[in-house]
CSV table of C-alpha atoms and ligand atoms in Angstrom, one decimal:
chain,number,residue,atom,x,y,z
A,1,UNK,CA,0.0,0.0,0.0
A,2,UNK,CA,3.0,2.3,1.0
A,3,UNK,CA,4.5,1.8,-2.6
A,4,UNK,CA,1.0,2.4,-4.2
A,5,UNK,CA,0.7,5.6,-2.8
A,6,UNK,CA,4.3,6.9,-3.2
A,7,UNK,CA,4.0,6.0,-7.0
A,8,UNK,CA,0.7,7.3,-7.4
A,9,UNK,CA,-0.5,9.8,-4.7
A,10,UNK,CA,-0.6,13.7,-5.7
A,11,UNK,CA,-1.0,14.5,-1.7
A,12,UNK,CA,-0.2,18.3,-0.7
A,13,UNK,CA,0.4,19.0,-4.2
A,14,UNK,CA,-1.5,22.1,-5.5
A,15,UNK,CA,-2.7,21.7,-9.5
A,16,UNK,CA,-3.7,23.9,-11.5
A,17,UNK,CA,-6.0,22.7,-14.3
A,18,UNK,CA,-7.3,24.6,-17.4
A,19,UNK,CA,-10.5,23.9,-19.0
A,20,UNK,CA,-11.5,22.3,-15.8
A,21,UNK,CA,-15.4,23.8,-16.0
A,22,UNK,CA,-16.3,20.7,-18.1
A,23,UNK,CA,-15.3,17.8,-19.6
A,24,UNK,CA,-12.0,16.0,-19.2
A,25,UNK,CA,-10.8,19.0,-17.4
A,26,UNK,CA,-13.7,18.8,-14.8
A,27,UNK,CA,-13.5,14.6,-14.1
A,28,UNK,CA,-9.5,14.6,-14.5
A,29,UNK,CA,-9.3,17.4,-11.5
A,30,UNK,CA,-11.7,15.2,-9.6
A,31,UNK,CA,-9.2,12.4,-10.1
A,32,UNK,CA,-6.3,14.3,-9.0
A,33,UNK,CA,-8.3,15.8,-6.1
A,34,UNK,CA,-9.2,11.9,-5.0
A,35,UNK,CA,-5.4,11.2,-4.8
A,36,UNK,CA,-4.6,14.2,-2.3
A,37,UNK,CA,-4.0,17.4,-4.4
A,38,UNK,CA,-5.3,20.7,-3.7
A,39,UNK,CA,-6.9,21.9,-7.2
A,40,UNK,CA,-7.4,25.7,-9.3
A,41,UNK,CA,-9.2,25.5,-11.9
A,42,UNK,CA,-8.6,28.0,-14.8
A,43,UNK,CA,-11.8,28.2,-17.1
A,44,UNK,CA,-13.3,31.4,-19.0
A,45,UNK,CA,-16.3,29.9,-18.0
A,46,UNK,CA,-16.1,31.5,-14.2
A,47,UNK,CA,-19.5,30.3,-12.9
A,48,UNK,CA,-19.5,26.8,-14.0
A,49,UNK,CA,-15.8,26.5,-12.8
A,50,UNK,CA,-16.4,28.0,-9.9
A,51,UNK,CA,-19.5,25.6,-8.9
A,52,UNK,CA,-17.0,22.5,-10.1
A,53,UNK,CA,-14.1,24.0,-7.5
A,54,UNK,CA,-16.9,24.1,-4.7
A,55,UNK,CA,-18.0,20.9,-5.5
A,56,UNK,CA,-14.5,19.2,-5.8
A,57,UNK,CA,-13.4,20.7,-2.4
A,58,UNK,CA,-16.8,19.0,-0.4
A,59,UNK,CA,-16.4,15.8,-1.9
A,60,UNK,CA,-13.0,15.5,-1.4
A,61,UNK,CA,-11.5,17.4,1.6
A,62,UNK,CA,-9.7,19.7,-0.1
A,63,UNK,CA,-8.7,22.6,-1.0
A,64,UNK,CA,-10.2,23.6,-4.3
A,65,UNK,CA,-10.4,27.4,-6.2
A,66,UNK,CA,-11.2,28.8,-9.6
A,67,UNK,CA,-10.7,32.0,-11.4
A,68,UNK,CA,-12.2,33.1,-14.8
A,69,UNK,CA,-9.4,33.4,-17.4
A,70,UNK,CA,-9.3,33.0,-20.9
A,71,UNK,CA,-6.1,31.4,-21.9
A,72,UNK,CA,-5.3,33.2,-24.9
A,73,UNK,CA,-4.1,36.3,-22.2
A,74,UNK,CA,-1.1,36.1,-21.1
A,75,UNK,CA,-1.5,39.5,-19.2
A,76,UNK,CA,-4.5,37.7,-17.6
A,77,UNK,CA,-2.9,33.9,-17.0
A,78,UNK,CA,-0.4,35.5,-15.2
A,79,UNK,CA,-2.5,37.8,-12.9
A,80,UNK,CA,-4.0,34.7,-11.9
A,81,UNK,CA,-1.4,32.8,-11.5
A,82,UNK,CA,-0.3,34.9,-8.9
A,83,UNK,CA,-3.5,35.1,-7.3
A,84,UNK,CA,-3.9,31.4,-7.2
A,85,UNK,CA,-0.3,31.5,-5.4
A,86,UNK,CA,-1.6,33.9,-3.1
A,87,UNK,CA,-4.7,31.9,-2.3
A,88,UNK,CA,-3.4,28.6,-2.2
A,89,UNK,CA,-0.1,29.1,-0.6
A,90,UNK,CA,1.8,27.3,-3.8
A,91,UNK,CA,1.1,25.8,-7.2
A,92,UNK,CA,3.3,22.8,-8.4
A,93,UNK,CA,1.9,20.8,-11.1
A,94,UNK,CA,-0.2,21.9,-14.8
A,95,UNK,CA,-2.8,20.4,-16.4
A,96,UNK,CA,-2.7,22.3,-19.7
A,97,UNK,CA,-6.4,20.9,-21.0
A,98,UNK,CA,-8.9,24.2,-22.1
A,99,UNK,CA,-9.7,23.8,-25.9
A,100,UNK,CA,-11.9,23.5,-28.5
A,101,UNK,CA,-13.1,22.4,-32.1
A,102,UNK,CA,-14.7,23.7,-35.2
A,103,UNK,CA,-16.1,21.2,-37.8
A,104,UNK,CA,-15.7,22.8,-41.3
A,105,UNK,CA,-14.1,22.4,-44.1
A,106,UNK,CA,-11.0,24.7,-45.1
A,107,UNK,CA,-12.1,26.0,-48.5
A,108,UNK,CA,-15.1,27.6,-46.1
A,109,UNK,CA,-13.2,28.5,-43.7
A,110,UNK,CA,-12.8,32.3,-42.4
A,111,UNK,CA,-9.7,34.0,-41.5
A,112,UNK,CA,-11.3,34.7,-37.6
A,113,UNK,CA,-12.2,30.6,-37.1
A,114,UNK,CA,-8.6,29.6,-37.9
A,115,UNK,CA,-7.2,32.1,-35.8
A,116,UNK,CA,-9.8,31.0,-32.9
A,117,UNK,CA,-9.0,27.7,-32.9
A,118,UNK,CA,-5.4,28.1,-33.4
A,119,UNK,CA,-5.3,31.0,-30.8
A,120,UNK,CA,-7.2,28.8,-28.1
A,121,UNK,CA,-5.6,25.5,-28.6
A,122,UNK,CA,-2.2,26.3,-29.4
A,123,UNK,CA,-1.5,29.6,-28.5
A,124,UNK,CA,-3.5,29.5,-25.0
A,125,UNK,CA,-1.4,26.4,-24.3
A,126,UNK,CA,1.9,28.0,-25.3
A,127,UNK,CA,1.0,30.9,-23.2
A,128,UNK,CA,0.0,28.8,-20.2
A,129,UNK,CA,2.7,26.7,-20.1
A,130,UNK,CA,4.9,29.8,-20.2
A,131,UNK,CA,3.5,31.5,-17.5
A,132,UNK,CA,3.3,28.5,-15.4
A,133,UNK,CA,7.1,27.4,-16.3
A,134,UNK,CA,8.4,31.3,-15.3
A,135,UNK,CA,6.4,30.5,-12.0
A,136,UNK,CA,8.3,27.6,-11.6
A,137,UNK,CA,11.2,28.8,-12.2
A,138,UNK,CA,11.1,32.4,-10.2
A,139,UNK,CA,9.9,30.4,-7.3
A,140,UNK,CA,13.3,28.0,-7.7
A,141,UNK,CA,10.9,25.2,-7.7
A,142,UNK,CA,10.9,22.4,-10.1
A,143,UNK,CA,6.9,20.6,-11.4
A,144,UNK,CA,5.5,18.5,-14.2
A,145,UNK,CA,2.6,19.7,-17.0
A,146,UNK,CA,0.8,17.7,-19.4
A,147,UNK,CA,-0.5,19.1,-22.3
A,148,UNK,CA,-3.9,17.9,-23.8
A,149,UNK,CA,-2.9,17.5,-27.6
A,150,UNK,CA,-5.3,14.8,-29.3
A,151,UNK,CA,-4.9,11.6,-31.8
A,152,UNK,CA,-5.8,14.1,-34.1
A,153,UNK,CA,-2.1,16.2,-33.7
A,154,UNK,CA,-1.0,12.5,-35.5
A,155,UNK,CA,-3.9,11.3,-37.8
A,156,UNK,CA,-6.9,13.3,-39.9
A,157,UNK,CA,-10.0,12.9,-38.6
A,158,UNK,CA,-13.4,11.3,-40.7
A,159,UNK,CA,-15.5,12.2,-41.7
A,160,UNK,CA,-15.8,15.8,-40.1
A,161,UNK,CA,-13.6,18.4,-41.2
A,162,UNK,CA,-11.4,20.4,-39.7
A,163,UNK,CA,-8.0,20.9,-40.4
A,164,UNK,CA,-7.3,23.9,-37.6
A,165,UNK,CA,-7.9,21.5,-35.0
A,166,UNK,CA,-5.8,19.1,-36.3
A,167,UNK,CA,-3.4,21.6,-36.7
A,168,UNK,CA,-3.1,23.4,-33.8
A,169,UNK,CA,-3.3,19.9,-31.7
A,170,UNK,CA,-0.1,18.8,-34.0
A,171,UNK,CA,1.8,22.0,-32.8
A,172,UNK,CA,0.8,21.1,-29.1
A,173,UNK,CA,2.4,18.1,-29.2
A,174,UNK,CA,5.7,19.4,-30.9
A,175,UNK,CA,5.7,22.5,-28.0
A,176,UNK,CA,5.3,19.5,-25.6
A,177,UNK,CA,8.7,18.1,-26.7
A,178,UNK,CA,10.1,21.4,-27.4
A,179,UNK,CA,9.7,23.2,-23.8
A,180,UNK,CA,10.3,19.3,-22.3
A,181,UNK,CA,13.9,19.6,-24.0
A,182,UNK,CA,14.3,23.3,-23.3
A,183,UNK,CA,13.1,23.4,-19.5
A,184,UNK,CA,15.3,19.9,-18.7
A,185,UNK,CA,17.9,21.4,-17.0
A,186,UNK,CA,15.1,23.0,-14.9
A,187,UNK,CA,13.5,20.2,-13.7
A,188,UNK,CA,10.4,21.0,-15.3
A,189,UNK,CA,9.3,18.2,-17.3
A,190,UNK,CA,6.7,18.5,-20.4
A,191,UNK,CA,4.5,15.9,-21.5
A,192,UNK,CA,0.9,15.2,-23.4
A,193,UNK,CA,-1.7,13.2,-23.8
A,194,UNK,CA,-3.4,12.4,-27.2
A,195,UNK,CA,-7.1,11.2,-26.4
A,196,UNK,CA,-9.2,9.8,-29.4
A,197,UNK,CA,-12.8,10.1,-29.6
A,198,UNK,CA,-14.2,10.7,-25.7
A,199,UNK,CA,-17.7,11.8,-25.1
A,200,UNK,CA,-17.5,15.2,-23.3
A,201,UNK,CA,-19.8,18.5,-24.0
A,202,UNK,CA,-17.0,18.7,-26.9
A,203,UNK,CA,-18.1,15.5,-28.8
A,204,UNK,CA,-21.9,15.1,-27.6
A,205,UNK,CA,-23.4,17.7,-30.3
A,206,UNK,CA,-22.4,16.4,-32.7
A,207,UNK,CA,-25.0,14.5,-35.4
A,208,UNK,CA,-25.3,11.1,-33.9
A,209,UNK,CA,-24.0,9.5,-37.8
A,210,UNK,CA,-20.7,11.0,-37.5
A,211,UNK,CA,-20.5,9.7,-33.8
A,212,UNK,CA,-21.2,6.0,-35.5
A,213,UNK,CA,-18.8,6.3,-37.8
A,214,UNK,CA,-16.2,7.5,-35.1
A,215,UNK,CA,-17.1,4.3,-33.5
A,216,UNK,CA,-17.1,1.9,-36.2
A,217,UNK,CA,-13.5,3.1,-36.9
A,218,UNK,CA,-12.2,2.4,-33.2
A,219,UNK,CA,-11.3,-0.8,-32.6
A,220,UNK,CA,-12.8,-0.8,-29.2
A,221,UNK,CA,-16.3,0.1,-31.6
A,222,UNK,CA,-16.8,2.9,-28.2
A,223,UNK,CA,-16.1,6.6,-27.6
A,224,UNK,CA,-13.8,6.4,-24.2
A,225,UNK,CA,-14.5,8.3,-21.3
A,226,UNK,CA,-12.8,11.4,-19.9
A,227,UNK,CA,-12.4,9.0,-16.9
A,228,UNK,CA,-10.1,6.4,-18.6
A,229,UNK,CA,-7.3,9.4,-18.9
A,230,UNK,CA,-7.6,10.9,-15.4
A,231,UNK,CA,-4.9,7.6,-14.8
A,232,UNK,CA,-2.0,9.1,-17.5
A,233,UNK,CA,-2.6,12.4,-16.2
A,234,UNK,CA,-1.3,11.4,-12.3
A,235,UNK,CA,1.0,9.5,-13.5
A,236,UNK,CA,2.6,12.2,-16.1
A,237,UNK,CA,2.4,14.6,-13.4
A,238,UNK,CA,3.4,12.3,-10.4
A,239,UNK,CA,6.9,11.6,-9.5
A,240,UNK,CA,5.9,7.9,-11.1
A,241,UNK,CA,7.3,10.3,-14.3
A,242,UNK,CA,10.6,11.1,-12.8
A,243,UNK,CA,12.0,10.1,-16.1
A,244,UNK,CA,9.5,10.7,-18.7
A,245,UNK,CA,9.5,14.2,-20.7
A,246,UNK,CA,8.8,15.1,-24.1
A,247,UNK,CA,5.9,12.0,-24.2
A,248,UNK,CA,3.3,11.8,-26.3
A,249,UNK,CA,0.6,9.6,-24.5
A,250,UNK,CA,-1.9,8.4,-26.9
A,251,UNK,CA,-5.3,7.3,-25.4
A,252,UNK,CA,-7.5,6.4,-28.1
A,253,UNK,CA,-9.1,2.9,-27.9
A,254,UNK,CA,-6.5,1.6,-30.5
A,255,UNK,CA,-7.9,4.8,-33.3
A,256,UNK,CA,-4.4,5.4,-34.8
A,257,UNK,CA,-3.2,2.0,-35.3
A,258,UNK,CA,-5.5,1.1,-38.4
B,301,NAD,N1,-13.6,15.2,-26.3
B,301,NAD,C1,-12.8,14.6,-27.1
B,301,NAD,O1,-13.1,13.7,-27.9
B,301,NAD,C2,-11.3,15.1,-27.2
B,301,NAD,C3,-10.4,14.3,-27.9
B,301,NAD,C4,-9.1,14.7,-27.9
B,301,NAD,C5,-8.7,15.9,-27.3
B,301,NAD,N2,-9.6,16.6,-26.6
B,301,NAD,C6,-9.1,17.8,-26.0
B,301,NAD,O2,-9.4,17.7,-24.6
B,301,NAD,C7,-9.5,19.1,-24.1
B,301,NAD,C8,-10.8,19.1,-23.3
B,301,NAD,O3,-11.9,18.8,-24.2
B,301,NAD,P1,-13.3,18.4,-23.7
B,301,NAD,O4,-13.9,17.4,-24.6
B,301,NAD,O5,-13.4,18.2,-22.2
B,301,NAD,O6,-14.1,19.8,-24.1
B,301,NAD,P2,-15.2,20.7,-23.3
B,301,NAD,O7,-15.7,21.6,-24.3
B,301,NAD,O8,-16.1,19.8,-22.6
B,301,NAD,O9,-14.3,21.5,-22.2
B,301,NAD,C9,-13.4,22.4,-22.6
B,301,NAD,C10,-13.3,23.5,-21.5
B,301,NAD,O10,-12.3,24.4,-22.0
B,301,NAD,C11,-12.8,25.7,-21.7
B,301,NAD,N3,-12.3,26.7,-22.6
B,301,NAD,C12,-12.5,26.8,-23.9
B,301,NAD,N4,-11.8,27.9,-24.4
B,301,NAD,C13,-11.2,28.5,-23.4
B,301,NAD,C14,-10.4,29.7,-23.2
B,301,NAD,N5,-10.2,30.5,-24.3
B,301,NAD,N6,-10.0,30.0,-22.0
B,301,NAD,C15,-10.3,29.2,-20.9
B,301,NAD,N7,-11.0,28.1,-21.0
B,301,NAD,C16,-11.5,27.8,-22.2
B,301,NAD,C17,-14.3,25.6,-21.8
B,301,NAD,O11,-15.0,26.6,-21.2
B,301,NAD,C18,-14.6,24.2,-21.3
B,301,NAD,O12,-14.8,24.3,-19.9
B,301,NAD,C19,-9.5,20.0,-25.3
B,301,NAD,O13,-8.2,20.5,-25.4
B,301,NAD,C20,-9.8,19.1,-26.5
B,301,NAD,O14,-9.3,19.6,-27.7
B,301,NAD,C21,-10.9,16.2,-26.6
């Protein structure tokens, strides 16, 4: 049991998680709270976020905060970064997870969608992970962050279209290993996780056909769910990881091997 918990166990770690008003963000910070962390939850939804902080922090015993931010501000991430430090006494571990996804083709699409999707999912991660790593570092203190890149940073997607998502998710995972070789000798390390098709608020909108076909073409013939990657994210963040950085942790019911 002693061994479980020392490879495993996030306790009196404080971690912040964005994107965490919904979705994989929301169930993943529940995970990390049930294995002893104290959580902040960055979301530009404030009121949602909020009410998923309060409800963390009564279920699990914790400690548990949110503050509205949209992650494409870096003036803003880092306001809150320090007030979450304020409030919280310390931060030591990222969850890098807001994002998003627009479904049309690129021959339609406008100048302002590509630069929405690209500026949440790649540039809002970038920006995060800065912030959080010149925390780190200005606090002499060394931490873990996992990115949430997607299966679609490594194949195209069918048959919805939507080449800025797969885009931006291919540059999150090549910034993972980028600011995992950079931030090394800082003993920050700097991985992702690749999740195929899981059945969030992202996913559930969309026409029931296309949700088939995503099936049909996953070996497991299911959408996962955003529970089945709350494991990889403690262990990527956990001292389990001591040795892993720059990884790219696809989760995807066996999607990208056929
Ligand atoms: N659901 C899937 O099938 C799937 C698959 C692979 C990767 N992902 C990725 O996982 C992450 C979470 O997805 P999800 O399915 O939980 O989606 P979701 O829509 O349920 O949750 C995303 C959260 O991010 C927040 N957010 C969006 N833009 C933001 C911004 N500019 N600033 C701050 N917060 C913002 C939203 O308010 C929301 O709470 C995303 O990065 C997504 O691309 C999802």
């Amino acid at each position: 049991m002693d061994m479980l918990k020392k490879l495993f166990s996030l306790e009196g770690k404080v971690v912040l998680i964005t994107g965490g008003a919904q979705g994989i963000g929301k169930v993943v910070a529940e995970h990390i709270a049930a294995v002893g962390a104290n959580i902040v939850i960055f979301d530009q939804q404030e009121e949602k976020a909020k009410a998923a902080a309060e409800a963390i922090a009564q279920e699990y015993q914790c400690k548990a905060m949110a503050i509205g931010v949209d992650v494409t501000k870096p003036e803003k991430i880092a306001a809150a970064i320090k007030k979450a430090d304020a409030e919280m006494g310390k931060l030591d571990l990222l969850f890098n997870n807001a994002g998003i996804v627009l479904h049309k083709s690129s021959l339609d699409l406008t100048p302002d969608e590509w630069f929405k999707v690209i500026n949440v999912n790649l540039n809002g991660i970038f920006f995060v992970a800065q912030a959080f790593g010149r925390y780190l570092i200005s606090h002499n203190k060394q931490g873990a962050i996992v990115n949430t890149a997607s299966m679609s940073g490594t194949i195209v997607n069918f048959p919805q279209q939507q080449a800025s998502y797969n885009t931006s998710k291919a540059g999150v995972v090549q910034l993972t290993k980028s600011l995992a070789v950079e931030w090394a000798d800082k003993g920050i390390r700097v991985n992702c996780i690749s999740p195929g098709y899981i059945f969030t608020e992202l996913t559930s909108f969309v026409r029931q056909d296309w949700q088939d076909i995503w099936k049909e073409l996953t070996p497991f013939k299911r959408m996962g769910k955003p529970e089945e990657l709350a494991g990889a994210v403690i262990y990527l963040l956990s001292d389990s990881a001591s040795f892993a950085t720059g990884t790219d942790l696809i989760i995807d019911g066996g999607f990208t091997l056929v």
